[in-house]
């Protein structure tokens, strides 16, 4: 018999906490009827609209329960990183670089969208909206593949993949089986993962992690305030946008629960990340 669940949770505290956060956010999304457009990451909302807070909300939000379960299963298996302190990984490493993966993979997704829109004139990518923790999951697959290639990745307790091939196997598999899965989002996680594993991104410690977390919180709150997505009476920001342009924000509906968006006309496409 395996270990009792409580012992496994104690051995993977960071992974267990992230799983709990993603599950709670999914429950709130279902309860309040929130959709992709309300929490997802799109070029139009984040870059054109200045809603940088979406880099964070999109990472921890899942609309589909199948999407949530897949990411939770992979994340639980990848929690072995927390137990590999002897090879330079461990809980602190996991927390530090999870923060890096969330932010940099989101920024890289926007960078790819920018290239497709500005360089190749593909306007489709302006409104593609991505949600999900898969960027980070693919990043950790890649790091573990580079650091501990003999490991296995267990999905749903029935599918076991050699970790050395898991990032690209999973990338191809999800692209075929789930057409709406974000190839760009998953690829961004892999790129950032290799950058960390190969030492191109390094030097994270508690000081830099706390500093980075502080800046993330500041930008998150200020972008919420500036875009009118949340009323924060103790923060005053001078408007710099043209009032004649459409805005994005929260409109108080009759039941006081549903988020509404006033955006440029056009069909928004959802991507599962």
GROMACS .gro file of C-alpha atoms in nm:
model
  273
    1UNK     CA    1   0.000   0.000   0.000
    2UNK     CA    2   0.107   0.357  -0.065
    3UNK     CA    3   0.153   0.627   0.192
    4UNK     CA    4  -0.155   0.791   0.347
    5UNK     CA    5  -0.255   1.104   0.156
    6UNK     CA    6  -0.177   1.332   0.451
    7UNK     CA    7   0.188   1.222   0.448
    8UNK     CA    8   0.217   1.284   0.074
    9UNK     CA    9   0.068   1.631   0.121
   10UNK     CA   10   0.326   1.705   0.391
   11UNK     CA   11   0.604   1.588   0.157
   12UNK     CA   12   0.474   1.817  -0.121
   13UNK     CA   13   0.356   2.129   0.066
   14UNK     CA   14   0.409   2.375  -0.221
   15UNK     CA   15   0.245   2.155  -0.486
   16UNK     CA   16  -0.043   2.079  -0.250
   17UNK     CA   17  -0.093   2.450  -0.183
   18UNK     CA   18  -0.100   2.536  -0.555
   19UNK     CA   19  -0.346   2.252  -0.618
   20UNK     CA   20  -0.566   2.388  -0.338
   21UNK     CA   21  -0.549   2.744  -0.478
   22UNK     CA   22  -0.635   2.632  -0.834
   23UNK     CA   23  -0.922   2.417  -0.706
   24UNK     CA   24  -1.063   2.700  -0.493
   25UNK     CA   25  -1.042   2.946  -0.782
   26UNK     CA   26  -1.214   2.694  -1.013
   27UNK     CA   27  -1.495   2.658  -0.758
   28UNK     CA   28  -1.536   3.036  -0.732
   29UNK     CA   29  -1.538   3.068  -1.112
   30UNK     CA   30  -1.813   2.807  -1.139
   31UNK     CA   31  -2.015   2.954  -0.854
   32UNK     CA   32  -2.002   3.311  -0.988
   33UNK     CA   33  -2.042   3.228  -1.356
   34UNK     CA   34  -1.707   3.382  -1.455
   35UNK     CA   35  -1.585   3.312  -1.810
   36UNK     CA   36  -1.262   3.310  -2.011
   37UNK     CA   37  -1.292   3.678  -2.097
   38UNK     CA   38  -1.309   3.780  -1.731
   39UNK     CA   39  -0.985   3.620  -1.608
   40UNK     CA   40  -0.795   3.501  -1.916
   41UNK     CA   41  -0.485   3.646  -2.079
   42UNK     CA   42  -0.525   3.809  -2.420
   43UNK     CA   43  -0.309   4.058  -2.609
   44UNK     CA   44  -0.603   4.293  -2.648
   45UNK     CA   45  -0.681   4.306  -2.277
   46UNK     CA   46  -0.327   4.289  -2.133
   47UNK     CA   47  -0.126   4.497  -2.381
   48UNK     CA   48  -0.384   4.721  -2.546
   49UNK     CA   49  -0.596   4.752  -2.232
   50UNK     CA   50  -0.318   4.760  -1.970
   51UNK     CA   51  -0.472   4.475  -1.768
   52UNK     CA   52  -0.141   4.324  -1.659
   53UNK     CA   53  -0.310   4.154  -1.364
   54UNK     CA   54  -0.436   3.894  -1.613
   55UNK     CA   55  -0.088   3.738  -1.629
   56UNK     CA   56  -0.151   3.615  -1.273
   57UNK     CA   57  -0.526   3.545  -1.283
   58UNK     CA   58  -0.502   3.348  -1.608
   59UNK     CA   59  -0.233   3.117  -1.467
   60UNK     CA   60  -0.442   3.000  -1.171
   61UNK     CA   61  -0.783   2.994  -1.343
   62UNK     CA   62  -0.947   2.693  -1.506
   63UNK     CA   63  -1.292   2.696  -1.664
   64UNK     CA   64  -1.313   2.327  -1.758
   65UNK     CA   65  -1.303   2.063  -1.485
   66UNK     CA   66  -1.119   1.825  -1.723
   67UNK     CA   67  -0.850   2.090  -1.775
   68UNK     CA   68  -0.822   2.137  -1.398
   69UNK     CA   69  -0.796   1.764  -1.328
   70UNK     CA   70  -0.527   1.713  -1.595
   71UNK     CA   71  -0.314   1.995  -1.454
   72UNK     CA   72  -0.365   1.881  -1.094
   73UNK     CA   73  -0.263   1.524  -1.184
   74UNK     CA   74   0.055   1.640  -1.360
   75UNK     CA   75   0.132   1.893  -1.086
   76UNK     CA   76   0.098   1.626  -0.816
   77UNK     CA   77   0.342   1.400  -1.000
   78UNK     CA   78   0.585   1.690  -1.052
   79UNK     CA   79   0.578   1.757  -0.678
   80UNK     CA   80   0.871   1.515  -0.657
   81UNK     CA   81   1.084   1.825  -0.726
   82UNK     CA   82   1.021   1.927  -0.364
   83UNK     CA   83   1.182   1.605  -0.242
   84UNK     CA   84   1.503   1.643  -0.445
   85UNK     CA   85   1.694   1.881  -0.220
   86UNK     CA   86   2.000   1.658  -0.252
   87UNK     CA   87   2.045   1.761  -0.618
   88UNK     CA   88   1.982   2.130  -0.562
   89UNK     CA   89   1.604   2.134  -0.597
   90UNK     CA   90   1.367   2.116  -0.297
   91UNK     CA   91   1.076   2.322  -0.164
   92UNK     CA   92   1.247   2.663  -0.175
   93UNK     CA   93   1.372   2.604  -0.530
   94UNK     CA   94   1.021   2.498  -0.630
   95UNK     CA   95   0.861   2.812  -0.483
   96UNK     CA   96   1.123   3.049  -0.624
   97UNK     CA   97   1.105   2.921  -0.979
   98UNK     CA   98   0.730   2.867  -0.982
   99UNK     CA   99   0.710   3.244  -0.937
  100UNK     CA  100   0.950   3.289  -1.229
  101UNK     CA  101   0.758   3.044  -1.448
  102UNK     CA  102   0.422   3.212  -1.385
  103UNK     CA  103   0.547   3.558  -1.479
  104UNK     CA  104   0.795   3.483  -1.759
  105UNK     CA  105   0.579   3.226  -1.938
  106UNK     CA  106   0.290   3.474  -1.937
  107UNK     CA  107   0.513   3.750  -2.074
  108UNK     CA  108   0.653   3.513  -2.338
  109UNK     CA  109   0.300   3.424  -2.450
  110UNK     CA  110   0.229   3.795  -2.498
  111UNK     CA  111   0.560   3.826  -2.684
  112UNK     CA  112   0.459   3.550  -2.926
  113UNK     CA  113   0.118   3.714  -2.975
  114UNK     CA  114   0.290   4.048  -3.043
  115UNK     CA  115   0.513   3.888  -3.307
  116UNK     CA  116   0.219   3.718  -3.479
  117UNK     CA  117   0.013   4.039  -3.479
  118UNK     CA  118   0.279   4.296  -3.566
  119UNK     CA  119   0.518   4.091  -3.779
  120UNK     CA  120   0.284   3.849  -3.955
  121UNK     CA  121  -0.037   4.058  -3.934
  122UNK     CA  122  -0.242   3.772  -3.789
  123UNK     CA  123  -0.514   3.961  -3.600
  124UNK     CA  124  -0.655   3.634  -3.469
  125UNK     CA  125  -0.396   3.641  -3.191
  126UNK     CA  126  -0.515   3.979  -3.064
  127UNK     CA  127  -0.826   3.827  -2.907
  128UNK     CA  128  -0.714   3.472  -2.826
  129UNK     CA  129  -0.774   3.432  -2.451
  130UNK     CA  130  -0.564   3.180  -2.259
  131UNK     CA  131  -0.629   3.035  -1.914
  132UNK     CA  132  -0.472   2.759  -1.709
  133UNK     CA  133  -0.166   2.647  -1.514
  134UNK     CA  134  -0.022   2.438  -1.796
  135UNK     CA  135   0.254   2.689  -1.876
  136UNK     CA  136   0.398   2.624  -1.530
  137UNK     CA  137   0.332   2.249  -1.551
  138UNK     CA  138   0.522   2.225  -1.880
  139UNK     CA  139   0.799   2.436  -1.733
  140UNK     CA  140   0.845   2.197  -1.441
  141UNK     CA  141   0.830   1.895  -1.674
  142UNK     CA  142   1.120   2.049  -1.864
  143UNK     CA  143   1.324   2.133  -1.554
  144UNK     CA  144   1.278   1.783  -1.411
  145UNK     CA  145   1.364   1.629  -1.750
  146UNK     CA  146   1.695   1.818  -1.749
  147UNK     CA  147   1.778   1.769  -1.380
  148UNK     CA  148   1.647   1.416  -1.319
  149UNK     CA  149   1.600   1.242  -1.657
  150UNK     CA  150   1.539   0.902  -1.496
  151UNK     CA  151   1.214   1.019  -1.335
  152UNK     CA  152   0.865   0.922  -1.453
  153UNK     CA  153   0.563   1.147  -1.499
  154UNK     CA  154   0.237   0.983  -1.391
  155UNK     CA  155  -0.086   1.122  -1.537
  156UNK     CA  156  -0.419   1.019  -1.378
  157UNK     CA  157  -0.235   0.732  -1.207
  158UNK     CA  158  -0.251   0.520  -1.525
  159UNK     CA  159  -0.024   0.689  -1.782
  160UNK     CA  160   0.348   0.687  -1.703
  161UNK     CA  161   0.584   0.882  -1.930
  162UNK     CA  162   0.964   0.898  -1.915
  163UNK     CA  163   1.022   1.253  -1.793
  164UNK     CA  164   1.300   1.309  -2.048
  165UNK     CA  165   1.041   1.296  -2.329
  166UNK     CA  166   0.738   1.420  -2.135
  167UNK     CA  167   0.746   1.792  -2.231
  168UNK     CA  168   0.734   1.738  -2.608
  169UNK     CA  169   0.524   1.420  -2.588
  170UNK     CA  170   0.267   1.610  -2.384
  171UNK     CA  171   0.290   1.911  -2.617
  172UNK     CA  172   0.208   1.695  -2.922
  173UNK     CA  173  -0.051   1.485  -2.738
  174UNK     CA  174  -0.249   1.782  -2.606
  175UNK     CA  175  -0.235   1.961  -2.943
  176UNK     CA  176  -0.391   1.655  -3.111
  177UNK     CA  177  -0.638   1.551  -2.843
  178UNK     CA  178  -0.745   1.900  -2.733
  179UNK     CA  179  -0.745   2.129  -3.040
  180UNK     CA  180  -0.821   2.438  -2.831
  181UNK     CA  181  -0.515   2.378  -2.614
  182UNK     CA  182  -0.268   2.664  -2.641
  183UNK     CA  183   0.040   2.541  -2.828
  184UNK     CA  184   0.202   2.881  -2.772
  185UNK     CA  185   0.129   2.870  -2.398
  186UNK     CA  186   0.273   2.522  -2.355
  187UNK     CA  187   0.576   2.603  -2.570
  188UNK     CA  188   0.639   2.917  -2.362
  189UNK     CA  189   0.649   2.707  -2.046
  190UNK     CA  190   0.899   2.468  -2.208
  191UNK     CA  191   1.124   2.754  -2.321
  192UNK     CA  192   1.128   2.916  -1.976
  193UNK     CA  193   1.181   2.572  -1.819
  194UNK     CA  194   1.490   2.505  -2.029
  195UNK     CA  195   1.619   2.856  -1.955
  196UNK     CA  196   1.601   2.775  -1.583
  197UNK     CA  197   1.738   2.420  -1.612
  198UNK     CA  198   2.036   2.531  -1.824
  199UNK     CA  199   2.121   2.818  -1.591
  200UNK     CA  200   2.025   3.100  -1.828
  201UNK     CA  201   1.785   3.213  -1.555
  202UNK     CA  202   1.940   3.160  -1.213
  203UNK     CA  203   2.026   3.319  -0.880
  204UNK     CA  204   1.680   3.314  -0.722
  205UNK     CA  205   1.687   3.318  -0.342
  206UNK     CA  206   1.449   3.429  -0.068
  207UNK     CA  207   1.548   3.795  -0.106
  208UNK     CA  208   1.485   3.806  -0.481
  209UNK     CA  209   1.170   3.595  -0.451
  210UNK     CA  210   1.019   3.832  -0.191
  211UNK     CA  211   1.127   4.135  -0.395
  212UNK     CA  212   0.976   3.988  -0.710
  213UNK     CA  213   0.656   3.898  -0.525
  214UNK     CA  214   0.631   4.255  -0.395
  215UNK     CA  215   0.665   4.403  -0.745
  216UNK     CA  216   0.410   4.156  -0.880
  217UNK     CA  217   0.163   4.256  -0.608
  218UNK     CA  218   0.223   4.627  -0.676
  219UNK     CA  219   0.176   4.598  -1.053
  220UNK     CA  220  -0.126   4.372  -0.998
  221UNK     CA  221  -0.301   4.623  -0.772
  222UNK     CA  222  -0.207   4.931  -0.976
  223UNK     CA  223  -0.323   4.774  -1.302
  224UNK     CA  224  -0.651   4.674  -1.138
  225UNK     CA  225  -0.696   5.031  -1.022
  226UNK     CA  226  -0.588   5.194  -1.346
  227UNK     CA  227  -0.815   4.983  -1.566
  228UNK     CA  228  -1.111   5.027  -1.335
  229UNK     CA  229  -1.136   4.655  -1.271
  230UNK     CA  230  -1.150   4.714  -0.895
  231UNK     CA  231  -1.235   5.015  -0.684
  232UNK     CA  232  -0.940   5.103  -0.459
  233UNK     CA  233  -1.024   5.436  -0.299
  234UNK     CA  234  -0.687   5.467  -0.122
  235UNK     CA  235  -0.498   5.471  -0.455
  236UNK     CA  236  -0.529   5.763  -0.695
  237UNK     CA  237  -0.388   5.738  -1.049
  238UNK     CA  238  -0.414   6.017  -1.303
  239UNK     CA  239  -0.591   5.894  -1.617
  240UNK     CA  240  -0.370   5.885  -1.925
  241UNK     CA  241  -0.605   5.719  -2.173
  242UNK     CA  242  -0.838   5.880  -2.421
  243UNK     CA  243  -1.185   5.883  -2.260
  244UNK     CA  244  -1.343   5.830  -2.601
  245UNK     CA  245  -1.188   5.482  -2.626
  246UNK     CA  246  -1.371   5.171  -2.497
  247UNK     CA  247  -1.279   5.061  -2.148
  248UNK     CA  248  -1.258   4.727  -1.975
  249UNK     CA  249  -1.387   4.690  -1.623
  250UNK     CA  250  -1.637   4.548  -1.382
  251UNK     CA  251  -1.997   4.655  -1.427
  252UNK     CA  252  -2.220   4.595  -1.128
  253UNK     CA  253  -2.497   4.365  -1.252
  254UNK     CA  254  -2.835   4.323  -1.090
  255UNK     CA  255  -2.734   4.019  -0.893
  256UNK     CA  256  -2.401   4.176  -0.797
  257UNK     CA  257  -2.202   3.868  -0.893
  258UNK     CA  258  -2.126   3.851  -1.264
  259UNK     CA  259  -1.830   4.027  -1.421
  260UNK     CA  260  -1.907   4.212  -1.745
  261UNK     CA  261  -1.665   4.349  -2.005
  262UNK     CA  262  -1.702   4.638  -2.248
  263UNK     CA  263  -1.444   4.565  -2.517
  264UNK     CA  264  -1.383   4.634  -2.883
  265UNK     CA  265  -1.632   4.444  -3.098
  266UNK     CA  266  -1.509   4.110  -3.227
  267UNK     CA  267  -1.520   3.744  -3.147
  268UNK     CA  268  -1.299   3.630  -2.863
  269UNK     CA  269  -1.140   3.289  -2.891
  270UNK     CA  270  -1.054   3.084  -2.584
  271UNK     CA  271  -0.733   2.884  -2.548
  272UNK     CA  272  -0.674   2.627  -2.276
  273UNK     CA  273  -0.323   2.666  -2.136
   0.00000   0.00000   0.00000
